[in-house]
JSON list of C-alpha atoms in Angstrom, two decimals:
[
{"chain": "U", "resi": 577, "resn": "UNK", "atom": "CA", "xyz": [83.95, 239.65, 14.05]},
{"chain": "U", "resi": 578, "resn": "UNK", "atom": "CA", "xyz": [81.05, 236.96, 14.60]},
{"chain": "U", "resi": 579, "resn": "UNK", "atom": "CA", "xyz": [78.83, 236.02, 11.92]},
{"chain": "U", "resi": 580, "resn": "UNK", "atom": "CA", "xyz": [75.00, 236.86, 13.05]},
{"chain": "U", "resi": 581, "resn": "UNK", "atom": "CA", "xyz": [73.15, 233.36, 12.56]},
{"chain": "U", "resi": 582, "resn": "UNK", "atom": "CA", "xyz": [69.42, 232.12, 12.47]},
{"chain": "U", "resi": 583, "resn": "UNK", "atom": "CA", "xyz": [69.36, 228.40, 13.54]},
{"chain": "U", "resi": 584, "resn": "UNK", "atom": "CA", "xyz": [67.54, 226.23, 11.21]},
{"chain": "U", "resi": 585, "resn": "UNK", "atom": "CA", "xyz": [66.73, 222.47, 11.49]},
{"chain": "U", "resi": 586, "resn": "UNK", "atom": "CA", "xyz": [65.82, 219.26, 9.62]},
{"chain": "U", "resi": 587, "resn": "UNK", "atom": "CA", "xyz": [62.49, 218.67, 9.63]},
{"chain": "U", "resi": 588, "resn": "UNK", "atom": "CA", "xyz": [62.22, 214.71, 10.01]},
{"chain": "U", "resi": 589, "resn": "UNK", "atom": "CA", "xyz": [58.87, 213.90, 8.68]},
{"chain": "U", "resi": 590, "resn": "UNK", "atom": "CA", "xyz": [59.95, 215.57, 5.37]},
{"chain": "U", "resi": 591, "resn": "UNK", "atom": "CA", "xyz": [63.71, 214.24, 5.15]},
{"chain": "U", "resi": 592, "resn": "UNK", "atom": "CA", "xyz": [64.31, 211.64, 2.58]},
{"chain": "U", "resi": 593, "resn": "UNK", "atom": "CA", "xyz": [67.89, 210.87, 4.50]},
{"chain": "U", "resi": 594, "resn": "UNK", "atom": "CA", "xyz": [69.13, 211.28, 1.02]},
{"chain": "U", "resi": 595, "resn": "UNK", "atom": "CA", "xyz": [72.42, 212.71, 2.89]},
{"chain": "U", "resi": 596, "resn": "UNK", "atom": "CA", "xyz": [73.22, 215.57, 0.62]},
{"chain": "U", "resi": 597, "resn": "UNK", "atom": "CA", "xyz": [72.99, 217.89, 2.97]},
{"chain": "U", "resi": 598, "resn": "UNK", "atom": "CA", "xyz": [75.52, 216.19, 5.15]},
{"chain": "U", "resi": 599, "resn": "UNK", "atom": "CA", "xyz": [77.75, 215.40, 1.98]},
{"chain": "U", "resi": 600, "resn": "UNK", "atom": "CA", "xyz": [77.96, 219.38, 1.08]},
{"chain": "U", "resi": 601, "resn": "UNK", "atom": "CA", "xyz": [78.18, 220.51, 4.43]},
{"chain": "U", "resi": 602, "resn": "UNK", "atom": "CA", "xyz": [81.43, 218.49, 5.03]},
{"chain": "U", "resi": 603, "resn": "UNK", "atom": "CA", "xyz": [82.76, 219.38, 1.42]},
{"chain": "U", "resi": 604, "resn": "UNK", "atom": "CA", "xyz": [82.89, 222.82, 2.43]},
{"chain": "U", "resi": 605, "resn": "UNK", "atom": "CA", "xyz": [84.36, 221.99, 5.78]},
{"chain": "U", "resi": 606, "resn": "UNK", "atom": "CA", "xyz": [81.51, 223.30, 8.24]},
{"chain": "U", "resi": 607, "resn": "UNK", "atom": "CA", "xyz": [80.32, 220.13, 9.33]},
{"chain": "U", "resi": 608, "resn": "UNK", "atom": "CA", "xyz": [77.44, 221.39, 10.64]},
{"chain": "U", "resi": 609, "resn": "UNK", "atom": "CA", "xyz": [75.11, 218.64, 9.70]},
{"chain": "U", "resi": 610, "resn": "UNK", "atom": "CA", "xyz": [75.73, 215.59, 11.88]},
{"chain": "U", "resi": 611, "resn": "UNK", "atom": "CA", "xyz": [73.95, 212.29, 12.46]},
{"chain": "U", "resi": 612, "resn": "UNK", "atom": "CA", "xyz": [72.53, 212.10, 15.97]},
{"chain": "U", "resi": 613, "resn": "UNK", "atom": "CA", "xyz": [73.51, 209.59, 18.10]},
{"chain": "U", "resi": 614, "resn": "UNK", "atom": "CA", "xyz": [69.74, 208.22, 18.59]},
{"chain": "U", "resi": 615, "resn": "UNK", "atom": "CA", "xyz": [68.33, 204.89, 17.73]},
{"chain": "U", "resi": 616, "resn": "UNK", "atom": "CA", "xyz": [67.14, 206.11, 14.19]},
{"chain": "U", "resi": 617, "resn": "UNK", "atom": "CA", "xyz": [70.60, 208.15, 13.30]},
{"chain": "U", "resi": 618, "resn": "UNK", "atom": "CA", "xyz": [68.82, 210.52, 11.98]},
{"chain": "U", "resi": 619, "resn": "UNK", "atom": "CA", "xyz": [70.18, 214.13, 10.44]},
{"chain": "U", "resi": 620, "resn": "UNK", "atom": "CA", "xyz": [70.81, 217.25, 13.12]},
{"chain": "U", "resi": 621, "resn": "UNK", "atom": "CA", "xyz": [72.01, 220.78, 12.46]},
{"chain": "U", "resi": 622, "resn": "UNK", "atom": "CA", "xyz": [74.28, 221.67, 14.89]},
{"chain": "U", "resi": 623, "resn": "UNK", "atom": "CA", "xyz": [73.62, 225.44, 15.69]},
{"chain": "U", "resi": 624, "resn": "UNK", "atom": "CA", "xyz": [77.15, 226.16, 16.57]},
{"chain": "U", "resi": 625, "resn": "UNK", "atom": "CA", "xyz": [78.67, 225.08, 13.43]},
{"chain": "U", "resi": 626, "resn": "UNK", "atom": "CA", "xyz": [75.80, 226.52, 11.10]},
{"chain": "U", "resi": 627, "resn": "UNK", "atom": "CA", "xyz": [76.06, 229.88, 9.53]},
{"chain": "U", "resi": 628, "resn": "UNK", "atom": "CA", "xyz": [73.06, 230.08, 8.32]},
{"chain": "U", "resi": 629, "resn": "UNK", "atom": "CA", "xyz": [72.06, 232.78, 6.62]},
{"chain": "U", "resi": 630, "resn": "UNK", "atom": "CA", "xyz": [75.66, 233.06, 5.89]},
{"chain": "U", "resi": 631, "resn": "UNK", "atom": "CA", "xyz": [75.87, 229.75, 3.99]},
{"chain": "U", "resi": 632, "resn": "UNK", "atom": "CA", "xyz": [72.87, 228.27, 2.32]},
{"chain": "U", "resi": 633, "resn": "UNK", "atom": "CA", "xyz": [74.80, 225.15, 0.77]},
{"chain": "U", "resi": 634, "resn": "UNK", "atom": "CA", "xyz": [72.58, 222.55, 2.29]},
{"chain": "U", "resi": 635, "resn": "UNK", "atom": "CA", "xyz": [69.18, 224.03, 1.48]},
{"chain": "U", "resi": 636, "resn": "UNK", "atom": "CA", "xyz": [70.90, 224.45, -2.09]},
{"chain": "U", "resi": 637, "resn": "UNK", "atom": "CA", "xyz": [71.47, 220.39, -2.41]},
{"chain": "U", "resi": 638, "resn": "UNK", "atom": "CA", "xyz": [68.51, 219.08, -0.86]},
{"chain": "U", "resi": 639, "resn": "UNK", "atom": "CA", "xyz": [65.83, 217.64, -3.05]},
{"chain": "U", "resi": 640, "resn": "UNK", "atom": "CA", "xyz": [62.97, 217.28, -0.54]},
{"chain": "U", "resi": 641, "resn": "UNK", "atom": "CA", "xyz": [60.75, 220.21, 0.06]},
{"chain": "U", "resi": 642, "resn": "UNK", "atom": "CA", "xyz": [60.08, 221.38, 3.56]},
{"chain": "U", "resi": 643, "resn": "UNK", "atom": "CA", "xyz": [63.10, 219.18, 4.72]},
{"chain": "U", "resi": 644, "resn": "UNK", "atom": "CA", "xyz": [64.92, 221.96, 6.67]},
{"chain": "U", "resi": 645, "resn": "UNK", "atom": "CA", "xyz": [62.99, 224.85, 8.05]},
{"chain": "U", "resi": 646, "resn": "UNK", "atom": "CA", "xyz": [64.11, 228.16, 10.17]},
{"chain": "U", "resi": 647, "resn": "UNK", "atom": "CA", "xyz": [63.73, 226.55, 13.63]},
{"chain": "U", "resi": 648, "resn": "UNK", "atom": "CA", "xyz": [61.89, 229.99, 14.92]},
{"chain": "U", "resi": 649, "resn": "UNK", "atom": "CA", "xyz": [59.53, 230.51, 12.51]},
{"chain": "U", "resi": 650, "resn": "UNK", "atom": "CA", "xyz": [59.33, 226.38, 10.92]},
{"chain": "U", "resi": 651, "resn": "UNK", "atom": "CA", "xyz": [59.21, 228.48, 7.59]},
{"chain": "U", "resi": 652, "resn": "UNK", "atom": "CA", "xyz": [60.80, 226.14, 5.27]},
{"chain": "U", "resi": 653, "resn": "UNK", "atom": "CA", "xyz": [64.05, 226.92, 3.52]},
{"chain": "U", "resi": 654, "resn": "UNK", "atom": "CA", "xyz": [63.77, 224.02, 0.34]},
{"chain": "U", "resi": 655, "resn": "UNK", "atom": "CA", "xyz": [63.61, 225.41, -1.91]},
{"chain": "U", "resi": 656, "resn": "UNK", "atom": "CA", "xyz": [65.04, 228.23, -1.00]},
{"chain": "U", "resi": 657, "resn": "UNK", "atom": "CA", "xyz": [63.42, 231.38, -0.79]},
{"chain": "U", "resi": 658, "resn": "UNK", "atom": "CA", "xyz": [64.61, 234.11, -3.34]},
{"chain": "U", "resi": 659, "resn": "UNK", "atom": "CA", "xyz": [66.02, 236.41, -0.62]},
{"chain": "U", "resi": 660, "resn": "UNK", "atom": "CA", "xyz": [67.92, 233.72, 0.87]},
{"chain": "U", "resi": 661, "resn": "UNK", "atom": "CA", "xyz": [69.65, 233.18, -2.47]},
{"chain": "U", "resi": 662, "resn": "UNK", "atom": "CA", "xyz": [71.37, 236.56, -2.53]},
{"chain": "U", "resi": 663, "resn": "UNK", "atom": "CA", "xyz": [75.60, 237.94, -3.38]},
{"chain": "U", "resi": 664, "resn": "UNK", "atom": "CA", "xyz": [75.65, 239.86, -0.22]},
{"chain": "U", "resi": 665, "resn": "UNK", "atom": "CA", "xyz": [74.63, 236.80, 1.94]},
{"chain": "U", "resi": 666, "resn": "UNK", "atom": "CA", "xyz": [76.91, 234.17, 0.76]},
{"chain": "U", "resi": 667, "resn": "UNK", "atom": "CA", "xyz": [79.87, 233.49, 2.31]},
{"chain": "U", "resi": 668, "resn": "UNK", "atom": "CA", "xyz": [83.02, 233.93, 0.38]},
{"chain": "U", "resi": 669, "resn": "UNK", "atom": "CA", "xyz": [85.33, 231.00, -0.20]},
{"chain": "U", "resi": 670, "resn": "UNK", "atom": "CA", "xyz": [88.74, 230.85, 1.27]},
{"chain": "U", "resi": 671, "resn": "UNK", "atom": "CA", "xyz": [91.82, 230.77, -0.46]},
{"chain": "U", "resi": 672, "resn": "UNK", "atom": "CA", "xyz": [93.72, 227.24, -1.05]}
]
């Protein structure tokens, strides 16, 4: 069954490059934050790998406000808003 997902993205002018997002996104294996390949290496979302709603880890980690945003709307995600914050829309763990 696929997971329905909104695509969000880093908003660069608000990113401290702090890398948490990309830390916590690898820890739990999605690695869906990546560092582009442009001159300034900056932080990308890859929609393909996010599961956003799903997973909120990143906008749970990052410290700067208005950093990542829904890509749609630009409403920004940190901190996160209380609805995104819910049981039913986490993603469960998997076994070890």
């Amino acid at each position: 069954m696929a997971v329905a997902t909104l695509p969000i993205r880093i908003d660069h002018a608000a990113c401290t490059e702090c890398r948490m997002c990309y830390v916590v996104c690898r820890e739990i294996d999605l690695n869906a934050v990546t560092i582009a390949p442009d001159p300034l290496h900056r932080f990308e979302i890859d929609t393909g790998r996010c599961l956003y709603p799903g997973c909120t880890v990143c906008l749970m980690y990052c410290p700067a406000p208005g950093s990542i945003v829904e890509a749609a709307s630009g409403r920004s995600l940190v901190p996160p808003p209380p609805e995104v914050w819910t049981a039913e829309r986490r993603v469960a763990r998997r076994a070890s």
